[in-house]
Short mmCIF file of N, CA, C and O in Angstrom, two decimals:
data_model
loop_
_atom_site.label_atom_id
_atom_site.label_comp_id
_atom_site.label_asym_id
_atom_site.label_seq_id
_atom_site.Cartn_x
_atom_site.Cartn_y
_atom_site.Cartn_z
N UNK A 26 108.74 166.08 77.44
CA UNK A 26 107.82 166.21 76.29
C UNK A 26 108.21 167.58 75.61
O UNK A 26 108.31 168.49 76.13
N UNK A 27 108.38 167.38 74.25
CA UNK A 27 108.69 168.53 73.37
C UNK A 27 107.44 168.96 72.66
O UNK A 27 106.71 168.09 72.24
N UNK A 28 107.24 170.26 72.53
CA UNK A 28 106.04 170.82 71.97
C UNK A 28 106.55 171.75 70.80
O UNK A 28 107.29 172.63 71.10
N UNK A 29 106.26 171.60 69.51
CA UNK A 29 106.70 172.47 68.46
C UNK A 29 105.40 172.81 67.74
O UNK A 29 104.35 172.18 67.81
N UNK A 30 105.46 174.01 67.06
CA UNK A 30 104.29 174.55 66.41
C UNK A 30 104.74 175.10 65.02
O UNK A 30 105.89 175.62 64.89
N UNK A 31 103.93 174.84 63.98
CA UNK A 31 104.28 175.37 62.67
C UNK A 31 103.25 176.44 62.39
O UNK A 31 102.04 176.40 62.67
N UNK A 32 103.77 177.56 61.78
CA UNK A 32 102.78 178.65 61.49
C UNK A 32 103.26 179.27 60.16
O UNK A 32 104.45 179.28 59.78
N UNK A 33 102.29 179.93 59.53
CA UNK A 33 102.61 180.83 58.38
C UNK A 33 102.59 182.26 58.89
O UNK A 33 101.85 182.56 59.70
N UNK A 34 103.64 183.05 58.24
CA UNK A 34 103.71 184.34 58.61
C UNK A 34 103.51 185.29 57.47
O UNK A 34 104.08 185.09 56.36
N UNK A 35 102.66 186.18 57.65
CA UNK A 35 102.34 187.19 56.64
C UNK A 35 102.79 188.67 57.14
O UNK A 35 102.38 188.98 58.19
N UNK A 36 103.62 189.31 56.27
CA UNK A 36 104.00 190.64 56.58
C UNK A 36 102.81 191.67 56.25
O UNK A 36 102.55 191.76 55.04
N UNK A 37 102.22 192.19 57.32
CA UNK A 37 101.11 193.15 56.99
C UNK A 37 101.56 194.62 56.81
O UNK A 37 100.90 195.43 56.13
N UNK A 38 102.72 194.93 57.49
CA UNK A 38 103.32 196.22 57.28
C UNK A 38 104.78 196.17 57.84
O UNK A 38 105.14 195.16 58.40
N UNK A 39 105.49 197.28 57.72
CA UNK A 39 106.97 197.08 58.16
C UNK A 39 107.13 196.72 59.67
O UNK A 39 108.11 196.20 60.12
N UNK A 40 106.02 197.02 60.41
CA UNK A 40 106.13 196.67 61.88
C UNK A 40 105.11 195.44 62.34
O UNK A 40 105.35 195.11 63.48
N UNK A 41 104.34 195.00 61.51
CA UNK A 41 103.33 194.07 61.93
C UNK A 41 103.38 192.73 61.18
O UNK A 41 103.44 192.71 59.93
N UNK A 42 103.42 191.63 61.94
CA UNK A 42 103.37 190.31 61.47
C UNK A 42 102.08 189.67 61.76
O UNK A 42 101.63 189.69 62.87
N UNK A 43 101.47 188.94 60.75
CA UNK A 43 100.21 188.20 61.08
C UNK A 43 100.65 186.72 61.04
O UNK A 43 101.23 186.21 60.08
N UNK A 44 100.27 186.06 62.21
CA UNK A 44 100.63 184.59 62.32
C UNK A 44 99.31 183.75 62.21
O UNK A 44 98.39 184.06 62.72
N UNK A 45 99.41 182.59 61.51
CA UNK A 45 98.39 181.70 61.47
C UNK A 45 99.07 180.36 61.82
O UNK A 45 99.82 179.73 61.16
N UNK A 46 98.59 179.77 62.98
CA UNK A 46 99.11 178.52 63.42
C UNK A 46 98.51 177.39 62.67
O UNK A 46 97.46 177.44 62.38
N UNK A 47 99.41 176.45 62.11
CA UNK A 47 98.89 175.36 61.33
C UNK A 47 98.80 174.03 61.88
O UNK A 47 97.87 173.31 61.79
N UNK A 48 99.76 173.70 62.72
CA UNK A 48 99.80 172.47 63.50
C UNK A 48 100.73 172.48 64.61
O UNK A 48 101.67 173.17 64.71
N UNK A 49 100.49 171.68 65.53
CA UNK A 49 101.33 171.52 66.84
C UNK A 49 101.72 170.03 66.85
O UNK A 49 101.02 169.19 66.49
N UNK A 50 102.91 169.75 67.34
CA UNK A 50 103.44 168.35 67.48
C UNK A 50 103.84 168.14 68.97
O UNK A 50 104.73 168.99 69.42
N UNK A 51 103.40 167.15 69.57
CA UNK A 51 103.89 166.69 70.80
C UNK A 51 104.76 165.34 70.59
O UNK A 51 104.28 164.52 70.05
N UNK A 52 105.87 165.50 71.25
CA UNK A 52 106.74 164.24 71.11
C UNK A 52 107.41 163.91 72.54
O UNK A 52 107.89 164.76 73.19
N UNK A 53 107.13 162.72 72.87
CA UNK A 53 107.77 162.15 74.16
C UNK A 53 109.17 161.66 73.91
O UNK A 53 109.28 160.75 73.03
N UNK A 54 110.17 162.12 74.66
CA UNK A 54 111.42 161.59 74.33
C UNK A 54 111.63 160.30 74.86
O UNK A 54 110.84 159.79 75.80
N UNK A 55 112.59 159.56 74.39
CA UNK A 55 112.93 158.14 74.92
C UNK A 55 113.56 158.28 76.24
O UNK A 55 114.64 158.92 76.37
N UNK A 56 112.87 157.80 77.26
CA UNK A 56 113.36 157.99 78.62
C UNK A 56 114.34 157.12 79.05
O UNK A 56 115.42 157.26 79.61
N UNK A 57 114.07 155.79 78.73
CA UNK A 57 114.97 154.65 79.04
C UNK A 57 115.12 153.67 77.92
O UNK A 57 114.19 153.48 77.23
N UNK A 58 116.29 153.14 77.71
CA UNK A 58 116.34 152.11 76.71
C UNK A 58 116.37 150.77 77.41
O UNK A 58 116.14 149.77 76.78
N UNK A 59 116.77 150.62 78.62
CA UNK A 59 116.90 149.37 79.37
C UNK A 59 116.69 149.66 80.85
O UNK A 59 117.41 150.53 81.29
N UNK A 60 115.90 148.98 81.49
CA UNK A 60 115.75 149.04 82.98
C UNK A 60 116.50 147.80 83.60
O UNK A 60 116.02 146.68 83.35
N UNK A 61 117.51 147.94 84.27
CA UNK A 61 118.25 146.81 84.79
C UNK A 61 117.92 146.70 86.31
O UNK A 61 118.20 147.70 87.17
N UNK A 62 117.51 145.54 86.71
CA UNK A 62 117.23 145.17 88.19
C UNK A 62 118.51 144.47 88.56
O UNK A 62 118.88 143.38 88.05
N UNK A 63 119.13 144.86 89.71
CA UNK A 63 120.32 144.09 90.14
C UNK A 63 119.93 142.83 90.71
O UNK A 63 118.64 142.56 91.12
N UNK A 64 120.90 141.92 90.83
CA UNK A 64 120.69 140.60 91.49
C UNK A 64 120.43 140.63 92.93
O UNK A 64 119.68 139.83 93.60
N UNK A 65 121.06 141.64 93.61
CA UNK A 65 120.80 141.88 95.01
C UNK A 65 121.15 143.31 95.36
O UNK A 65 121.75 144.00 94.56
N UNK A 66 120.68 143.72 96.55
CA UNK A 66 121.13 145.06 97.08
C UNK A 66 121.32 144.98 98.51
O UNK A 66 120.79 144.04 99.21
N UNK A 67 121.98 145.95 99.06
CA UNK A 67 122.11 146.08 100.58
C UNK A 67 121.11 146.97 101.07
O UNK A 67 121.03 148.19 100.65
N UNK A 68 120.27 146.59 102.10
CA UNK A 68 119.25 147.37 102.67
C UNK A 68 119.54 147.35 104.26
O UNK A 68 119.35 146.26 104.84
N UNK A 69 119.84 148.45 104.79
CA UNK A 69 120.08 148.46 106.33
C UNK A 69 121.05 147.45 106.77
O UNK A 69 120.85 146.81 107.78
N UNK A 70 122.08 147.26 106.03
CA UNK A 70 123.22 146.38 106.31
C UNK A 70 123.05 144.89 106.03
O UNK A 70 123.86 144.08 106.25
N UNK A 71 121.90 144.57 105.34
CA UNK A 71 121.50 143.26 105.07
C UNK A 71 121.47 143.12 103.49
O UNK A 71 120.99 143.97 102.84
N UNK A 72 121.93 142.01 102.99
CA UNK A 72 121.90 141.65 101.48
C UNK A 72 120.53 141.11 101.17
O UNK A 72 119.97 140.11 101.81
N UNK A 73 119.84 141.66 100.21
CA UNK A 73 118.52 141.24 99.87
C UNK A 73 118.66 140.59 98.40
O UNK A 73 119.12 141.31 97.50
N UNK A 74 118.24 139.40 98.29
CA UNK A 74 118.37 138.65 97.02
C UNK A 74 117.15 139.08 96.20
O UNK A 74 116.00 138.87 96.53
N UNK A 75 117.49 139.58 94.94
CA UNK A 75 116.42 140.05 94.02
C UNK A 75 116.21 139.25 92.80
O UNK A 75 115.48 139.50 91.93
N UNK A 76 116.89 138.09 92.77
CA UNK A 76 116.86 137.30 91.57
C UNK A 76 115.40 136.72 91.31
O UNK A 76 114.95 136.65 90.05
N UNK A 77 114.57 136.46 92.24
CA UNK A 77 113.28 135.96 92.03
C UNK A 77 112.37 137.08 91.53
O UNK A 77 111.56 136.96 90.57
N UNK A 78 112.59 138.20 92.21
CA UNK A 78 111.82 139.39 91.68
C UNK A 78 112.21 139.79 90.31
O UNK A 78 111.31 140.18 89.43
N UNK A 79 113.42 139.78 90.03
CA UNK A 79 113.98 140.07 88.76
C UNK A 79 113.44 139.25 87.64
O UNK A 79 112.90 139.77 86.59
N UNK A 80 113.27 137.93 87.93
CA UNK A 80 112.70 137.01 86.75
C UNK A 80 111.22 137.26 86.74
O UNK A 80 110.71 137.07 85.61
N UNK A 81 110.52 137.53 87.79
CA UNK A 81 109.10 137.86 87.65
C UNK A 81 108.84 139.03 86.98
O UNK A 81 107.72 139.16 86.33
N UNK A 82 109.57 140.06 87.09
CA UNK A 82 109.37 141.40 86.43
C UNK A 82 109.89 141.54 85.03
O UNK A 82 109.63 142.49 84.29
N UNK A 83 110.68 140.47 84.56
CA UNK A 83 111.30 140.54 83.19
C UNK A 83 110.11 140.80 82.09
O UNK A 83 110.33 141.64 81.21
N UNK A 84 109.11 140.06 82.00
CA UNK A 84 108.08 140.36 81.00
C UNK A 84 107.51 141.69 81.12
O UNK A 84 107.24 142.39 80.05
N UNK A 85 107.18 142.25 82.33
CA UNK A 85 106.79 143.65 82.50
C UNK A 85 107.81 144.59 82.02
O UNK A 85 107.42 145.52 81.40
N UNK A 86 108.95 144.40 82.35
CA UNK A 86 110.08 145.26 82.00
C UNK A 86 110.14 145.37 80.41
O UNK A 86 110.21 146.46 79.84
N UNK A 87 110.00 144.22 79.74
CA UNK A 87 110.06 144.26 78.20
C UNK A 87 108.83 145.00 77.64
O UNK A 87 109.03 145.68 76.81
N UNK A 88 107.69 144.72 78.27
CA UNK A 88 106.48 145.53 77.80
C UNK A 88 106.47 147.00 77.95
O UNK A 88 106.27 147.76 76.99
N UNK A 89 106.97 147.44 79.16
CA UNK A 89 107.13 148.83 79.44
C UNK A 89 108.22 149.58 78.52
O UNK A 89 107.96 150.55 77.85
N UNK A 90 109.29 148.86 78.35
CA UNK A 90 110.41 149.44 77.51
C UNK A 90 109.95 149.51 76.07
O UNK A 90 110.27 150.43 75.37
N UNK A 91 109.25 148.47 75.62
CA UNK A 91 108.62 148.56 74.19
C UNK A 91 107.73 149.75 74.06
O UNK A 91 107.73 150.44 73.00
N UNK A 92 106.85 149.99 75.04
CA UNK A 92 105.91 151.06 75.01
C UNK A 92 106.64 152.40 74.96
O UNK A 92 106.38 153.37 74.21
N UNK A 93 107.63 152.53 75.92
CA UNK A 93 108.30 153.90 76.04
C UNK A 93 109.11 154.16 74.75
O UNK A 93 109.16 155.29 74.43
N UNK A 94 109.79 153.20 74.15
CA UNK A 94 110.61 153.44 72.94
C UNK A 94 109.82 153.68 71.77
O UNK A 94 110.37 154.14 70.74
N UNK A 95 108.55 153.28 71.70
CA UNK A 95 107.78 153.36 70.53
C UNK A 95 106.63 154.54 70.68
O UNK A 95 105.63 154.44 69.94
N UNK A 96 106.77 155.37 71.54
CA UNK A 96 105.73 156.40 71.80
C UNK A 96 105.77 157.28 70.59
O UNK A 96 106.77 157.85 70.17
N UNK A 97 104.49 157.44 69.97
CA UNK A 97 104.42 158.20 68.69
C UNK A 97 104.44 159.71 68.97
O UNK A 97 104.14 160.10 70.05
N UNK A 98 104.72 160.42 67.86
CA UNK A 98 104.60 161.97 67.93
C UNK A 98 102.98 162.14 67.80
O UNK A 98 102.28 161.30 67.03
N UNK A 99 102.47 163.06 68.46
CA UNK A 99 101.02 163.36 68.28
C UNK A 99 100.84 164.72 67.74
O UNK A 99 101.55 165.69 68.15
N UNK A 100 100.27 164.68 66.48
CA UNK A 100 100.20 165.93 65.60
C UNK A 100 98.80 166.46 65.82
O UNK A 100 97.83 165.60 65.59
N UNK A 101 98.64 167.72 66.09
CA UNK A 101 97.40 168.38 66.28
C UNK A 101 97.21 169.52 65.26
O UNK A 101 98.02 170.43 65.22
N UNK A 102 96.18 169.30 64.44
CA UNK A 102 95.91 170.49 63.34
C UNK A 102 95.41 171.67 64.12
O UNK A 102 94.61 171.59 65.02
N UNK A 103 95.95 172.84 63.83
CA UNK A 103 95.51 174.15 64.48
C UNK A 103 94.94 175.16 63.50
O UNK A 103 95.11 176.30 63.74
N UNK A 104 94.39 174.82 62.39
CA UNK A 104 94.03 175.73 61.38
C UNK A 104 92.63 176.42 61.60
O UNK A 104 92.11 176.83 60.74
N UNK A 105 92.14 176.41 62.89
CA UNK A 105 90.86 177.03 63.15
C UNK A 105 91.06 178.55 63.28
O UNK A 105 92.24 179.08 63.36
N UNK A 106 90.00 179.29 63.21
CA UNK A 106 90.14 180.79 63.28
C UNK A 106 90.71 181.33 64.53
O UNK A 106 91.26 182.37 64.51
N UNK A 107 90.65 180.55 65.67
CA UNK A 107 91.17 181.15 66.92
C UNK A 107 92.76 180.97 66.95
O UNK A 107 93.32 181.28 68.00
N UNK A 108 93.27 180.47 65.97
CA UNK A 108 94.70 180.30 66.05
C UNK A 108 95.61 181.29 65.33
O UNK A 108 96.73 181.08 64.91
N UNK A 109 94.91 182.45 65.06
CA UNK A 109 95.54 183.63 64.51
C UNK A 109 95.99 184.55 65.56
O UNK A 109 95.44 184.57 66.61
N UNK A 110 97.14 185.16 65.33
CA UNK A 110 97.74 186.15 66.24
C UNK A 110 98.51 187.19 65.40
O UNK A 110 98.69 187.02 64.22
N UNK A 111 98.94 188.23 66.01
CA UNK A 111 99.78 189.25 65.49
C UNK A 111 100.87 189.55 66.33
O UNK A 111 100.77 189.46 67.50
N UNK A 112 102.04 190.11 65.78
CA UNK A 112 103.08 190.64 66.47
C UNK A 112 103.53 191.91 66.01
O UNK A 112 103.56 192.05 64.68
N UNK A 113 103.97 192.85 66.85
CA UNK A 113 104.45 194.09 66.49
C UNK A 113 105.98 194.11 66.73
O UNK A 113 106.41 193.80 67.79
N UNK A 114 106.70 194.46 65.70
CA UNK A 114 108.22 194.49 65.80
C UNK A 114 108.57 195.74 66.63
O UNK A 114 108.15 196.82 66.31
N UNK A 115 109.32 195.56 67.63
CA UNK A 115 109.75 196.61 68.47
C UNK A 115 111.29 196.88 68.30
O UNK A 115 111.78 197.99 68.54
N UNK A 116 111.94 195.94 67.71
CA UNK A 116 113.39 196.07 67.36
C UNK A 116 113.78 195.25 66.33
O UNK A 116 113.21 193.99 66.28
N UNK A 117 114.54 195.48 65.35
CA UNK A 117 114.91 194.70 64.17
C UNK A 117 116.26 195.21 63.70
O UNK A 117 116.50 196.28 63.49
N UNK A 118 117.17 194.17 63.58
CA UNK A 118 118.38 194.39 62.80
C UNK A 118 118.63 193.11 62.08
O UNK A 118 117.83 192.32 61.87
N UNK A 119 119.84 192.95 61.51
CA UNK A 119 120.08 191.83 60.49
C UNK A 119 120.14 190.45 61.33
O UNK A 119 119.87 189.38 60.67
N UNK A 120 120.36 190.48 62.45
CA UNK A 120 120.37 189.19 63.29
C UNK A 120 119.29 188.99 64.32
O UNK A 120 119.14 187.89 64.77
N UNK A 121 118.59 190.00 64.77
CA UNK A 121 117.73 190.00 65.95
C UNK A 121 116.36 190.64 65.62
O UNK A 121 116.39 191.74 64.97
N UNK A 122 115.29 190.08 66.11
CA UNK A 122 114.00 190.72 65.99
C UNK A 122 113.37 190.60 67.30
O UNK A 122 113.34 189.56 67.92
N UNK A 123 112.89 191.62 67.92
CA UNK A 123 112.13 191.55 69.28
C UNK A 123 110.74 192.06 68.90
O UNK A 123 110.55 193.12 68.22
N UNK A 124 109.74 191.33 69.26
CA UNK A 124 108.37 191.53 68.93
C UNK A 124 107.46 191.36 70.17
O UNK A 124 107.81 190.64 71.04
N UNK A 125 106.33 192.13 70.12
CA UNK A 125 105.34 191.99 71.23
C UNK A 125 104.05 191.38 70.57
O UNK A 125 103.64 191.90 69.58
N UNK A 126 103.55 190.30 71.22
CA UNK A 126 102.35 189.73 70.60
C UNK A 126 101.18 190.36 71.08
O UNK A 126 101.11 191.19 72.08
N UNK A 127 100.03 190.04 70.53
CA UNK A 127 98.77 190.54 70.76
C UNK A 127 98.22 190.29 72.20
O UNK A 127 97.44 190.95 72.80
N UNK A 128 98.81 189.26 72.80
CA UNK A 128 98.47 188.83 74.17
C UNK A 128 99.34 189.48 75.31
O UNK A 128 99.33 189.26 76.37
N UNK A 129 100.40 190.40 74.74
CA UNK A 129 101.31 190.95 75.67
C UNK A 129 102.60 190.16 75.76
O UNK A 129 103.50 190.74 76.32
N UNK A 130 102.78 188.99 75.15
CA UNK A 130 104.10 188.26 75.28
C UNK A 130 105.10 188.94 74.50
O UNK A 130 104.86 189.62 73.47
N UNK A 131 106.49 188.79 74.83
CA UNK A 131 107.48 189.31 74.20
C UNK A 131 108.21 188.09 73.38
O UNK A 131 108.48 187.15 74.12
N UNK A 132 108.54 188.26 72.17
CA UNK A 132 109.33 187.27 71.44
C UNK A 132 110.62 187.80 70.93
O UNK A 132 110.83 188.89 70.56
N UNK A 133 111.57 186.95 71.11
CA UNK A 133 112.94 187.28 70.66
C UNK A 133 113.42 186.27 69.58
O UNK A 133 113.33 185.00 69.94
N UNK A 134 113.66 186.65 68.48
CA UNK A 134 114.10 185.83 67.29
C UNK A 134 115.58 186.20 67.00
O UNK A 134 115.83 187.32 66.85
N UNK A 135 116.36 185.13 66.90
CA UNK A 135 117.77 185.38 66.64
C UNK A 135 118.10 184.49 65.47
O UNK A 135 117.88 183.36 65.39
N UNK A 136 118.83 185.06 64.40
CA UNK A 136 119.17 184.30 63.24
C UNK A 136 120.59 183.62 63.47
O UNK A 136 121.46 184.25 64.02
N UNK A 137 120.57 182.36 63.38
CA UNK A 137 121.82 181.55 63.66
C UNK A 137 122.50 181.23 62.30
O UNK A 137 121.81 180.84 61.36
N UNK A 138 123.81 181.40 62.21
CA UNK A 138 124.55 181.23 61.03
C UNK A 138 125.29 179.92 61.26
O UNK A 138 126.10 179.86 62.25
N UNK A 139 124.94 178.92 60.48
CA UNK A 139 125.58 177.65 60.66
C UNK A 139 126.70 177.57 59.68
O UNK A 139 126.40 177.79 58.34
N UNK A 140 127.96 177.33 60.07
CA UNK A 140 129.09 177.21 59.13
C UNK A 140 129.41 175.76 58.88
O UNK A 140 129.57 174.93 59.77
#
């Protein structure tokens, strides 16, 4: 599961950033596109025929695969007052910013140049 957040950033001083979280998004990745049950398997040296089990599970397999491939993104609005935070810049150059949040967390931001 992937979690992303959108925030607005306001520069309060050369060292301080004010953050306001606006929304969070939870997305479940596509785990399987097809579940294949073999016709038979070997178990402890014996061949086990799975053709009857395979035909019985086919409707279940289709329903589960349909559910997993159509899992929606869940968007959560975060615009309440408790979603504000600030960060103090402790290092800054043209490519890198290191900041400490109000909860003690350290954040590393790196600018990526796509060519």
